[in-house]
PDB file of C-alpha atoms in Angstrom:
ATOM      1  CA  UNK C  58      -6.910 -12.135   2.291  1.00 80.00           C
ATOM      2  CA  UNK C  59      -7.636 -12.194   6.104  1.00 84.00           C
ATOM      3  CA  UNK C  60      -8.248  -8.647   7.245  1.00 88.00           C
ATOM      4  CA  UNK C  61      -6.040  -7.651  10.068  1.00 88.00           C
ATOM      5  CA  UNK C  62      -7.463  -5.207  13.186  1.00 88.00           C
ATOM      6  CA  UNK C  63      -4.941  -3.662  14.918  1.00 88.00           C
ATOM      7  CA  UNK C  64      -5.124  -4.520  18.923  1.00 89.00           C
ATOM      8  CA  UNK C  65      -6.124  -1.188  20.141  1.00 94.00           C
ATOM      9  CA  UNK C  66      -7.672  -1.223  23.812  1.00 95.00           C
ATOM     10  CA  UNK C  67     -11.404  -0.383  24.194  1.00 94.00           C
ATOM     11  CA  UNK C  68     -11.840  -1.152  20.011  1.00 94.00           C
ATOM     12  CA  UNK C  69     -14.626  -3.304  20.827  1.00 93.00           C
ATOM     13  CA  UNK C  70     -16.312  -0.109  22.922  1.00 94.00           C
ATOM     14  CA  UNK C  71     -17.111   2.026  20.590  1.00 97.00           C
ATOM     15  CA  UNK C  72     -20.830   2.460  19.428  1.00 97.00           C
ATOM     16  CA  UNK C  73     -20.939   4.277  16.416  1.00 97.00           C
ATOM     17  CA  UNK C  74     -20.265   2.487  13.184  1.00 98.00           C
ATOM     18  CA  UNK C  75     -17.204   0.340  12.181  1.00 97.00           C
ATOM     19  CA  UNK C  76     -15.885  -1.672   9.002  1.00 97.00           C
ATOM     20  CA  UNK C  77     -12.571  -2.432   7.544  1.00 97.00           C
ATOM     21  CA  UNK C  78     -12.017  -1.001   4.202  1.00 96.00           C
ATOM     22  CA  UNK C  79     -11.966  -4.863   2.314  1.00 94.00           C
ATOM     23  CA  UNK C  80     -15.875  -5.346   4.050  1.00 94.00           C
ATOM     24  CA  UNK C  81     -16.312  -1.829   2.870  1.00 97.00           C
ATOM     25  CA  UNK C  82     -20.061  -0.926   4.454  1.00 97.00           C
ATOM     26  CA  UNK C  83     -21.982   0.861   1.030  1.00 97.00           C
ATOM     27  CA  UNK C  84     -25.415   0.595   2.697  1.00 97.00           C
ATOM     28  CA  UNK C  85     -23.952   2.876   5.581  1.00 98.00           C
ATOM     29  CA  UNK C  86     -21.543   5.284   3.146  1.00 98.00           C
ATOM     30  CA  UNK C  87     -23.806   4.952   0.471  1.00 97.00           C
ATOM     31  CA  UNK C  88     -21.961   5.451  -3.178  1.00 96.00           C
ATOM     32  CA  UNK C  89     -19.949   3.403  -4.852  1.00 93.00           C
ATOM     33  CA  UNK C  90     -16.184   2.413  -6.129  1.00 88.00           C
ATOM     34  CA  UNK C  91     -16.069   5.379  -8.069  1.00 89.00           C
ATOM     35  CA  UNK C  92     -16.977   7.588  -4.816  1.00 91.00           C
ATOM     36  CA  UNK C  93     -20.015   9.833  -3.882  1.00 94.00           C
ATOM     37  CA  UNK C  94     -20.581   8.418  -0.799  1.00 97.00           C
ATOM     38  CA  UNK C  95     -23.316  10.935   0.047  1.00 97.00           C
ATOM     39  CA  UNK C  96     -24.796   9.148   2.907  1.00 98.00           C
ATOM     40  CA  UNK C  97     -21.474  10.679   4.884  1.00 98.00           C
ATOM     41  CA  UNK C  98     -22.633  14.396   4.521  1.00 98.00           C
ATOM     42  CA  UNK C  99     -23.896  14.721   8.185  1.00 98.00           C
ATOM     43  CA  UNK C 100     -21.372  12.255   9.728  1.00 98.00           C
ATOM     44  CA  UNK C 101     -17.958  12.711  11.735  1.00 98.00           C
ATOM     45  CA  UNK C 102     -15.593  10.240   9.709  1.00 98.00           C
ATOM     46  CA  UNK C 103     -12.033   8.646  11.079  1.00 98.00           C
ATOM     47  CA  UNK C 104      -9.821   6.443   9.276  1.00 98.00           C
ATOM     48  CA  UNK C 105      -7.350   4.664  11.080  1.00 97.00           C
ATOM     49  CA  UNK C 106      -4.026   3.889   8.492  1.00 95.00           C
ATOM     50  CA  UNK C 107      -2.455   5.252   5.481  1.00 95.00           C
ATOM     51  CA  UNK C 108      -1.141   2.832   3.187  1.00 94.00           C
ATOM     52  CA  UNK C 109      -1.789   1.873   0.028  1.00 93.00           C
ATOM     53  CA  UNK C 110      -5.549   0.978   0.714  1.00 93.00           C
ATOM     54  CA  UNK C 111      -6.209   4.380   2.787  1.00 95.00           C
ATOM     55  CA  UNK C 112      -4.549   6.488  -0.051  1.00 96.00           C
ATOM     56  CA  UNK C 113      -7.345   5.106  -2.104  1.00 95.00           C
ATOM     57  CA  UNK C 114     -10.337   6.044   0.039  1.00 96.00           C
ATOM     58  CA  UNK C 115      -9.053   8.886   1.514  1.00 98.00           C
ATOM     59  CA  UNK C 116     -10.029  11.536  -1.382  1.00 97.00           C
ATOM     60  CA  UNK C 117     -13.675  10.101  -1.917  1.00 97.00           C
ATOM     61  CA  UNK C 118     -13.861  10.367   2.187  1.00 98.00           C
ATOM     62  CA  UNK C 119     -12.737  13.689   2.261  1.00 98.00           C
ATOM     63  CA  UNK C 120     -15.191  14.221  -0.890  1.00 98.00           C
ATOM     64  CA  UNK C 121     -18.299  12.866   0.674  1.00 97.00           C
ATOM     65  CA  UNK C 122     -18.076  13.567   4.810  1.00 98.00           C
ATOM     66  CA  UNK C 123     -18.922  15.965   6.950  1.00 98.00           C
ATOM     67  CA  UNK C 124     -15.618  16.001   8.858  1.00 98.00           C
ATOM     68  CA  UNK C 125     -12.667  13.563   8.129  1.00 98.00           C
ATOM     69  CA  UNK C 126      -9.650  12.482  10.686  1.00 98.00           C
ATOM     70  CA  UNK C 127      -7.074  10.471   9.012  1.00 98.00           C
ATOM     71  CA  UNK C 128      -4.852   8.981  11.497  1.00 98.00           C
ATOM     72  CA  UNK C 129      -1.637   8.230  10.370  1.00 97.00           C
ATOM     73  CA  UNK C 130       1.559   6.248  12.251  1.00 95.00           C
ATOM     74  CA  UNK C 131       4.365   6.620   9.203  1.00 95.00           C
ATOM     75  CA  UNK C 132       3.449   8.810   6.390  1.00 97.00           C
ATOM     76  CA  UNK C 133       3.282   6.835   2.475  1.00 96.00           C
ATOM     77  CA  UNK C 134       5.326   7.407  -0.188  1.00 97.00           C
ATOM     78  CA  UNK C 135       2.800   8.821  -2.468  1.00 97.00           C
ATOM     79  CA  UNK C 136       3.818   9.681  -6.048  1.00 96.00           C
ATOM     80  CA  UNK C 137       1.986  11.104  -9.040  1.00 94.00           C
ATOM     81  CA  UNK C 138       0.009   8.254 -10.527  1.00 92.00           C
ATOM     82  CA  UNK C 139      -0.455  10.324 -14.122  1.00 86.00           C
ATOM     83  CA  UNK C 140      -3.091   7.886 -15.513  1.00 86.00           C
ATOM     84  CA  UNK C 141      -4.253   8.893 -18.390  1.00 86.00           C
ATOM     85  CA  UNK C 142      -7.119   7.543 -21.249  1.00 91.00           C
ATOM     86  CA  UNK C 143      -6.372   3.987 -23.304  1.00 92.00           C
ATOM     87  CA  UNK C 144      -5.953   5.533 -26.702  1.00 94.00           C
ATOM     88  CA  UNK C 145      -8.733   2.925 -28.799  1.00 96.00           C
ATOM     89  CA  UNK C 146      -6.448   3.447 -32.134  1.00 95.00           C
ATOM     90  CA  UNK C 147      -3.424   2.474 -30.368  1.00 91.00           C
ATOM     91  CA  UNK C 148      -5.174  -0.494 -28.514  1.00 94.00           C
ATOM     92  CA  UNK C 149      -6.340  -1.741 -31.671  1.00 95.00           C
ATOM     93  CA  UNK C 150      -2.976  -1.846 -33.493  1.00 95.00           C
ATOM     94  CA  UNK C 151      -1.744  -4.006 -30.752  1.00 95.00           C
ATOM     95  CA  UNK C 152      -0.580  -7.622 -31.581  1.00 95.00           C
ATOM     96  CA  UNK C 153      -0.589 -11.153 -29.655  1.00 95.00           C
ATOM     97  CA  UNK C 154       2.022 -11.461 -27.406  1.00 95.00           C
ATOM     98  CA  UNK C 155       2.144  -7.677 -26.668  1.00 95.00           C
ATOM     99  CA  UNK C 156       1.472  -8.452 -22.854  1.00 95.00           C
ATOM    100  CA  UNK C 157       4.923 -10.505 -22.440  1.00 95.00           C
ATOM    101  CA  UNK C 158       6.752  -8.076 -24.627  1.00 94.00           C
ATOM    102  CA  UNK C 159       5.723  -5.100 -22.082  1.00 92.00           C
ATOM    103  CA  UNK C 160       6.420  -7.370 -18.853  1.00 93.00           C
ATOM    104  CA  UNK C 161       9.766  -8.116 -20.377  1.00 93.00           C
ATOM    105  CA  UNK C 162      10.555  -4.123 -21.289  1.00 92.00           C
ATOM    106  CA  UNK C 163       9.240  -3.502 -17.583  1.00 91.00           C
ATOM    107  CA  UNK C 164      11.678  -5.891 -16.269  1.00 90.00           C
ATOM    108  CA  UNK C 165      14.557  -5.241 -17.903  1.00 89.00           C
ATOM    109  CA  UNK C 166      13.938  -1.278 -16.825  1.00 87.00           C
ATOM    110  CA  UNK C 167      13.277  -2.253 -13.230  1.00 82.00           C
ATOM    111  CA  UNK C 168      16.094  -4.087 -13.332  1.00 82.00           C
ATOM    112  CA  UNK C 169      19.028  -1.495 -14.144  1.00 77.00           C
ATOM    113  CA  UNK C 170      18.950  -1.860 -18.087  1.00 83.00           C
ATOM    114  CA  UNK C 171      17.462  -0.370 -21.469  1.00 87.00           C
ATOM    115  CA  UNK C 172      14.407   1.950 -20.141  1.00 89.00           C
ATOM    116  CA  UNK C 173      12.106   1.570 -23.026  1.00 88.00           C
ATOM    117  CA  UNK C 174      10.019   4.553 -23.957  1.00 87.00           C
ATOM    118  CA  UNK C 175       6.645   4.067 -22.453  1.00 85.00           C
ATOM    119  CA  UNK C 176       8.506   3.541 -19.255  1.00 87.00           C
ATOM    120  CA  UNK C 177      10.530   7.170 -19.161  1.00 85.00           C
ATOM    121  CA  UNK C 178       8.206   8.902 -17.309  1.00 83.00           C
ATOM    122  CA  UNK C 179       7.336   5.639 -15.216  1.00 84.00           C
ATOM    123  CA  UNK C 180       7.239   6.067 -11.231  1.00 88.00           C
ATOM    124  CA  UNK C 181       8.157   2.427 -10.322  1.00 89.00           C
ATOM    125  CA  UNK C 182      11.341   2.997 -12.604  1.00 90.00           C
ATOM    126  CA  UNK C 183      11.782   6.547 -11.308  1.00 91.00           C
ATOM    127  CA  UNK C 184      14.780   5.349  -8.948  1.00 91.00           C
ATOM    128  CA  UNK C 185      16.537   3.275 -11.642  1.00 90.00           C
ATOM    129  CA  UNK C 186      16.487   6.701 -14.371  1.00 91.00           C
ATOM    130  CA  UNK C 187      18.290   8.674 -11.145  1.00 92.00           C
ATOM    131  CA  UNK C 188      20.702   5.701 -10.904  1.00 91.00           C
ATOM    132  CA  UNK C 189      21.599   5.701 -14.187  1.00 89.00           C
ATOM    133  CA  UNK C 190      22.310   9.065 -14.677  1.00 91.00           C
ATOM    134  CA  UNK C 191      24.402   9.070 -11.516  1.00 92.00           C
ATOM    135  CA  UNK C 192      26.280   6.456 -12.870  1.00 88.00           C
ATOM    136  CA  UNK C 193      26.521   8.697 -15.813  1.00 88.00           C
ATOM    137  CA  UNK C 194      28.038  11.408 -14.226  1.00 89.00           C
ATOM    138  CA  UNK C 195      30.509   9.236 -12.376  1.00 87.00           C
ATOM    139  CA  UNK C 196      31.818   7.540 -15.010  1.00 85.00           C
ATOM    140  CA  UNK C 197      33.350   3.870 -14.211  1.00 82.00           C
ATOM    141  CA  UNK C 198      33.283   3.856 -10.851  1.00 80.00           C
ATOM    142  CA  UNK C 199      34.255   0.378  -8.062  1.00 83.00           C
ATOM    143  CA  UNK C 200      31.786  -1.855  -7.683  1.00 77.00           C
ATOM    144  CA  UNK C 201      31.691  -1.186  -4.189  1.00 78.00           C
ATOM    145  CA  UNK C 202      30.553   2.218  -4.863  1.00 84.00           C
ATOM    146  CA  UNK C 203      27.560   1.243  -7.245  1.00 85.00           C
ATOM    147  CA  UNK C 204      26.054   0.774  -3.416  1.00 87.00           C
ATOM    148  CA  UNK C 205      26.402   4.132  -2.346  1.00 91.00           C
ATOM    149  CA  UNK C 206      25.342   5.653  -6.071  1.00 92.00           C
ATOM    150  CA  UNK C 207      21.991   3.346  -5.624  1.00 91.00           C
ATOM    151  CA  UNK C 208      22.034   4.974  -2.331  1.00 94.00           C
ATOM    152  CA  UNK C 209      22.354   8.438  -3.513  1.00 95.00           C
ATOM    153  CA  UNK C 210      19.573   7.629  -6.439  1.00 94.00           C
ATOM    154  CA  UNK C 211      17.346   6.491  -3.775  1.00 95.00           C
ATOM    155  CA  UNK C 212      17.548   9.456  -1.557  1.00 97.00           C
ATOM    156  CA  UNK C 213      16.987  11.735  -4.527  1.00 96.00           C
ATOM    157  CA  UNK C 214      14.382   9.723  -5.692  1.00 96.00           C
ATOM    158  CA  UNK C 215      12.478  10.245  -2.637  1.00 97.00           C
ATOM    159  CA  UNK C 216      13.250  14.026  -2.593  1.00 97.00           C
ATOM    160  CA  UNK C 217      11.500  14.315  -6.071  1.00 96.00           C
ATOM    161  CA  UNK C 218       8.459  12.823  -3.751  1.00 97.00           C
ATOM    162  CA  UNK C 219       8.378  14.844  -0.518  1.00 98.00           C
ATOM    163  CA  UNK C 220       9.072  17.755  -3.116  1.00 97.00           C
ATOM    164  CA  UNK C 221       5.790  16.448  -4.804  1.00 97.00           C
ATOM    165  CA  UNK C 222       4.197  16.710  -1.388  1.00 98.00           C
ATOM    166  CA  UNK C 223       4.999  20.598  -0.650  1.00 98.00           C
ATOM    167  CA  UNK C 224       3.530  21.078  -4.191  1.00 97.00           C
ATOM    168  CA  UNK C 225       0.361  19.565  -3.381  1.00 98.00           C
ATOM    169  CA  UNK C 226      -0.357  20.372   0.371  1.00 98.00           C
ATOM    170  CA  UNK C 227      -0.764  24.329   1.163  1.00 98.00           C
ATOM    171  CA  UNK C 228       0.037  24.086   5.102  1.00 98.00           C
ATOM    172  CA  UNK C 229       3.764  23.696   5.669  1.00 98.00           C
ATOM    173  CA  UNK C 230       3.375  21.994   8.569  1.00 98.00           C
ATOM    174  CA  UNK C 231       0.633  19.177   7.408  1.00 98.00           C
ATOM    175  CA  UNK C 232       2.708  18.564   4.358  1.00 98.00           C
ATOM    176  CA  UNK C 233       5.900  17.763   6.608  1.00 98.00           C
ATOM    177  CA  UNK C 234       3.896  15.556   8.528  1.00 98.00           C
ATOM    178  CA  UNK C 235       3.202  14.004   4.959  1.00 98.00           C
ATOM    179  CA  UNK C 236       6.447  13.428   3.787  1.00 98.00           C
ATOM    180  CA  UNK C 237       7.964   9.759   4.179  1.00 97.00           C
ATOM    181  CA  UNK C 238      11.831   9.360   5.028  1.00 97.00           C
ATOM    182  CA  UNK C 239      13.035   6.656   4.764  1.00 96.00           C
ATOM    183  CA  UNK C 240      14.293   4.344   1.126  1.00 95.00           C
ATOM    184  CA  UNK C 241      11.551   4.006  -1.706  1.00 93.00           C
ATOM    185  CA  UNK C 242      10.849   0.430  -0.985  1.00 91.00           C
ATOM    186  CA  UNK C 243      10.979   0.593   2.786  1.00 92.00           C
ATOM    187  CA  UNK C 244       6.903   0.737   2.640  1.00 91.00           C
ATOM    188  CA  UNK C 245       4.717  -0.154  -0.391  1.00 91.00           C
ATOM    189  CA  UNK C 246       5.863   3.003  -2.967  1.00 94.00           C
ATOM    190  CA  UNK C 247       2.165   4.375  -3.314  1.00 96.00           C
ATOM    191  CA  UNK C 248       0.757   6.566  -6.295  1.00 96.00           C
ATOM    192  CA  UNK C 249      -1.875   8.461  -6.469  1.00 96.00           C
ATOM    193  CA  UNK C 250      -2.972  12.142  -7.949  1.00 96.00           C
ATOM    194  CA  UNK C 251      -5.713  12.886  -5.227  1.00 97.00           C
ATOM    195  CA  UNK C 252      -5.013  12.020  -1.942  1.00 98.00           C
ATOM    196  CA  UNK C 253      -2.378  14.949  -1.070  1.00 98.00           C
ATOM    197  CA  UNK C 254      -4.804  17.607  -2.726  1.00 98.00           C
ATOM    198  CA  UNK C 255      -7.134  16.017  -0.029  1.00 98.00           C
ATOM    199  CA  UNK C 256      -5.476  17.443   2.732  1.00 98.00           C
ATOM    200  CA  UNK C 257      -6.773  21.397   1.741  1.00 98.00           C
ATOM    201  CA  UNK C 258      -9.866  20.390   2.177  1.00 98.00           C
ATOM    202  CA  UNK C 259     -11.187  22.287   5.300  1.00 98.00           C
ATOM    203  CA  UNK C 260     -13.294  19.830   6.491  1.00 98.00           C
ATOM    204  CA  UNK C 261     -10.120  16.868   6.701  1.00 98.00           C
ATOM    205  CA  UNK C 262      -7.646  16.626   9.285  1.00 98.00           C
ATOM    206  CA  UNK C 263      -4.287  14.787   9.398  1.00 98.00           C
ATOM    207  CA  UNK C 264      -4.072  13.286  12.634  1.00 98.00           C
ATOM    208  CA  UNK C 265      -0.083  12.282  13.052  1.00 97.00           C
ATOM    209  CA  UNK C 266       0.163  10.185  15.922  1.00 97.00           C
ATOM    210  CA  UNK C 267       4.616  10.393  15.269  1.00 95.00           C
ATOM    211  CA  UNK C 268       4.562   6.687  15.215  1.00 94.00           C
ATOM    212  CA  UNK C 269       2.866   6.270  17.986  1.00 94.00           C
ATOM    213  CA  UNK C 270      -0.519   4.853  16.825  1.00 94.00           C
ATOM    214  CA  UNK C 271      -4.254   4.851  18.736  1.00 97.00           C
ATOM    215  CA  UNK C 272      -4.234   5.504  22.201  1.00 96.00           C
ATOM    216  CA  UNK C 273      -7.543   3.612  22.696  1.00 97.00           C
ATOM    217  CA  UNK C 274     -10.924   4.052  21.655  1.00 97.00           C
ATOM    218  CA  UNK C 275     -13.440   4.767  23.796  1.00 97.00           C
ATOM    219  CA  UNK C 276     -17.267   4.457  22.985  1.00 97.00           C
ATOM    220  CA  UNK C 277     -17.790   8.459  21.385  1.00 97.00           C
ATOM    221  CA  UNK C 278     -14.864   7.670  19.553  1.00 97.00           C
ATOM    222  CA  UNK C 279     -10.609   7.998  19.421  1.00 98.00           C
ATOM    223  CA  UNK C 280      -7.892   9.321  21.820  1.00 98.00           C
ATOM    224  CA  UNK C 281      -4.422  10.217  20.234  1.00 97.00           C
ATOM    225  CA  UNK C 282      -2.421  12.111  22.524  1.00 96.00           C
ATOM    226  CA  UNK C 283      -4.459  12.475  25.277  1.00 95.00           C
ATOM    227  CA  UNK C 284      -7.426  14.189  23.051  1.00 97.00           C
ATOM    228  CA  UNK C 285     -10.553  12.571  21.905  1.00 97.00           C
ATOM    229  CA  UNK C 286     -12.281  12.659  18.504  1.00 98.00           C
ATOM    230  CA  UNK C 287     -15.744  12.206  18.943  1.00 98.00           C
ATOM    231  CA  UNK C 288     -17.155  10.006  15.584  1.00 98.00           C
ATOM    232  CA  UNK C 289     -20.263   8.617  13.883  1.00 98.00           C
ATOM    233  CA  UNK C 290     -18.057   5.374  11.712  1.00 98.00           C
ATOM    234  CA  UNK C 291     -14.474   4.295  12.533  1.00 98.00           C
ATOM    235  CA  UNK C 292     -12.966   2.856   9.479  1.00 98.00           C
ATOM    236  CA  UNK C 293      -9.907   0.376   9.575  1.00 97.00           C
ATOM    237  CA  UNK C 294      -7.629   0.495   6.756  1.00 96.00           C
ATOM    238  CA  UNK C 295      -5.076  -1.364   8.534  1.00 93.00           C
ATOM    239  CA  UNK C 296      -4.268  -4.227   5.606  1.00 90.00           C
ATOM    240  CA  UNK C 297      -4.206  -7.624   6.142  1.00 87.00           C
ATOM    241  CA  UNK C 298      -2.483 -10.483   7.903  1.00 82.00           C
ATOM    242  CA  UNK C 299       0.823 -11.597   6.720  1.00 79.00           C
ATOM    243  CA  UNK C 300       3.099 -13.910   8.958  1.00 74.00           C
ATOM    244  CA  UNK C 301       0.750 -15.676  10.015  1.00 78.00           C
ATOM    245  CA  UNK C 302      -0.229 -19.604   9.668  1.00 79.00           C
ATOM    246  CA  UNK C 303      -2.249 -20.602   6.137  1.00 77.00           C
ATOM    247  CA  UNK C 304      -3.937 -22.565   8.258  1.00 84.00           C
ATOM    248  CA  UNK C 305      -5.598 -18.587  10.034  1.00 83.00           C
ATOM    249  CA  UNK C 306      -5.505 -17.328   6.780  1.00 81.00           C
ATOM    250  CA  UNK C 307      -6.868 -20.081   4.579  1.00 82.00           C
ATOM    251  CA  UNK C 308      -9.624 -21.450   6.916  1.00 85.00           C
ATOM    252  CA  UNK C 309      -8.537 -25.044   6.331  1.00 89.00           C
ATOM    253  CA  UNK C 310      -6.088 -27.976   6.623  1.00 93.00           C
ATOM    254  CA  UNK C 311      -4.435 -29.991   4.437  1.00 93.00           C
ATOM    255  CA  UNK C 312      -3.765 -33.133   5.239  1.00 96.00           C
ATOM    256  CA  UNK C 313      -1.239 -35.725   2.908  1.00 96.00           C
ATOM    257  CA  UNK C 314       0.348 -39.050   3.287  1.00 96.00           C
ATOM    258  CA  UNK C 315      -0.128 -40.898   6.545  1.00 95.00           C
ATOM    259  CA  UNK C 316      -3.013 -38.234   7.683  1.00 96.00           C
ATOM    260  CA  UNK C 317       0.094 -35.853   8.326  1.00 95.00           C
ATOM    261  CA  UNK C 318      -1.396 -32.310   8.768  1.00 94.00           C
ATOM    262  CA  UNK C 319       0.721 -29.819   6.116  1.00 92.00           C
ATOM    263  CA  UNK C 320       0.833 -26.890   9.269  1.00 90.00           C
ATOM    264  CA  UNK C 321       2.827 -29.937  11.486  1.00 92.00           C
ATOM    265  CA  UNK C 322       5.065 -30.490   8.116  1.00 92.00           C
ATOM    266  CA  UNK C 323       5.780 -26.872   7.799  1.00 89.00           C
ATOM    267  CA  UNK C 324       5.630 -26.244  11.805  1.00 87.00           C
ATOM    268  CA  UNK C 325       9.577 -25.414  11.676  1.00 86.00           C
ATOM    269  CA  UNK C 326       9.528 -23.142   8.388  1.00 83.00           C
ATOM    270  CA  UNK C 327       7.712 -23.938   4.839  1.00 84.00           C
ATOM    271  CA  UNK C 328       9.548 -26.467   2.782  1.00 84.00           C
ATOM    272  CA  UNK C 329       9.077 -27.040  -0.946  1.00 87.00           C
ATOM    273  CA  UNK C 330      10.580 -28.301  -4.473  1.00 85.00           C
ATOM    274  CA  UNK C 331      10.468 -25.377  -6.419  1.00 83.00           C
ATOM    275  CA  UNK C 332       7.917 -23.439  -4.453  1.00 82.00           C
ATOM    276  CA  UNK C 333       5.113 -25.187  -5.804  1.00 85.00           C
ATOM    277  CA  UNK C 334       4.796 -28.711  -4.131  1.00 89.00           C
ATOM    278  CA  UNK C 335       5.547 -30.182  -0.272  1.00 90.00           C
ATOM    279  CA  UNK C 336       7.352 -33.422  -0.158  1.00 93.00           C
ATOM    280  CA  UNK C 337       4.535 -36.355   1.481  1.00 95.00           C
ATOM    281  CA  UNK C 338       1.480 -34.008  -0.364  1.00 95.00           C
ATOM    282  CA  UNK C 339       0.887 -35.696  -3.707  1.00 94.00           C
ATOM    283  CA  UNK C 340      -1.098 -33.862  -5.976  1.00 91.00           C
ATOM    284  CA  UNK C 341      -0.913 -30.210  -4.135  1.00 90.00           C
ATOM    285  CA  UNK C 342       0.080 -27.618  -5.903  1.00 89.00           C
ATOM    286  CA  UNK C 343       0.871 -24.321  -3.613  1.00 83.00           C
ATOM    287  CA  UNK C 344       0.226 -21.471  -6.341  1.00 80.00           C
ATOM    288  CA  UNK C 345       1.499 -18.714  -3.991  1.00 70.00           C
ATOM    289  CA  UNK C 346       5.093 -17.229  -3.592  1.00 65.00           C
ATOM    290  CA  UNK C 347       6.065 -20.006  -0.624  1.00 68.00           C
ATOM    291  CA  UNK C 348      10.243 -20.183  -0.946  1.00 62.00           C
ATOM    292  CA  UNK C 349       9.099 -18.816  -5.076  1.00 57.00           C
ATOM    293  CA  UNK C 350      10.700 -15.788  -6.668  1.00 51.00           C
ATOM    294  CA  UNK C 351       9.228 -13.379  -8.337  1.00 45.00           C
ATOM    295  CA  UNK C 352       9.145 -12.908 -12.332  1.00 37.00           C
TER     296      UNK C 352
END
């Protein structure tokens, strides 16, 4: 929940405007969630990041401004989100209890077993389909090789995507620049339908810094590589803190038996029963993922 700004020399220099995407500045951009940010028509537009958050805003940037530089470090894995309408017949015949059911079917797909049908054409369980078939083809196969089949489904898996990429981007060498190698869930998996599209837009620019990052930023605006892009609003989409103590991210203390602070309990690593309560803290209940699994 704490925004995080990336340490980048001469960041506090620069005079045009600035805003990370969570404080997102409408009374500058003008629009709203749904885009049209028409105040950007006459400006020069740069946003710094391109994870999940940037391959939100990037389409409605590239929509709305006058020029658009998206600087990237490591390209996303961005697949096809294929949203479509709620059917209101089918949303009406659904019955209580319909939520857990469809966790349950998600999990159990996620997981390595049954894919249910609303989840064939699913992108989170895209890697376990190309699993299973591999392990289909194989037959019965060591355990120790169910490592190097997950391996294998992986690496297609993210073919399919960079192959989604060359699809969507019409300059060869932007869309290689766009194409993330490395396993599914090394990054956030991303999808989205409009942000590689974005990219033939002739007024946006993929600035790859090849994991470099920001030079600086000067007062006109950014240096990567040695050149500077003069700007009118800098936007961060650089995500938030994580690593840090709850204490930073929280804004307060908690303090339990004895006056003992809970950041002096946990100084050496975060104890817990369960996850959900601190030995000397009576009546605190943690309702975060601290030493908790996931369901």
């Amino acid at each position: 929940n704490r925004p995080r700004l990336p340490g980048i020399e001469g960041a506090d220099q620069f005079k045009g405007h600035t805003f990370h995407t969570c404080r997102w500045d409408y009374g500058y951009t003008g629009g709203g969630h749904d885009g049209n940010l028409t105040n950007l028509a006459d400006k020069k537009v740069a946003i710094i990041g391109t994870g999940a958050t940037a391959i939100q805003c990037v389409p409605a940037l590239g929509a709305s401004a006058k020029e658009l530089y998206v600087i990237q470090r490591t390209p996303s894995s961005v697949d096809a989100r294929n949203n479509s309408e709620t059917d209101p017949e089918w949303a009406a015949g659904l019955e209580p209890g319909w939520q857990a059911l469809r966790q349950k079917r998600f999990g159990d797909a996620f997981l390595g077993g049954p894919i249910a049908p609303e989840f064939q054409d699913e992108g989170w369980t895209r890697m376990v389909r190309n699993l299973q078939a591999l392990k289909e083809q194989a037959g019965d196969v060591p355990m120790q090789e169910l490592a190097n089949l997950a391996q294998l489904a992986d690496f297609k898996t993210m073919e399919q995507i960079r192959g989604l990429v060359d699809e969507s981007v019409e300059d060869p060498e932007v869309a290689s620049k766009l194409k993330a190698f490395y396993n599914q869930f090394c990054k956030r998996p991303t999808f989205n339908d409009d942000f590689l599209p974005t990219f033939n837009r002739s007024n946006v620019e993929l600035i790859d810094t090849d994991g470099q990052g920001v030079d600086h930023v000067t007062e006109k605006g950014v240096v990567v590589a040695g050149v500077e892009y003069e700007l009118d609003c800098l936007i961060y989409g650089t995500g938030f803190e994580v690593g840090t103590s709850y204490t930073r991210r929280s804004g307060y203390e908690v303090f339990g038996r004895d006056g003992r602070a809970l950041s002096e309990h946990w100084q050496e690593g975060t104890r817990t029963l369960h996850g959900m309560g601190s030995h000397g803290f009576p009546n605190l209940f943690i309702m975060n993922t601290s030493q908790g699994g996931f369901t």
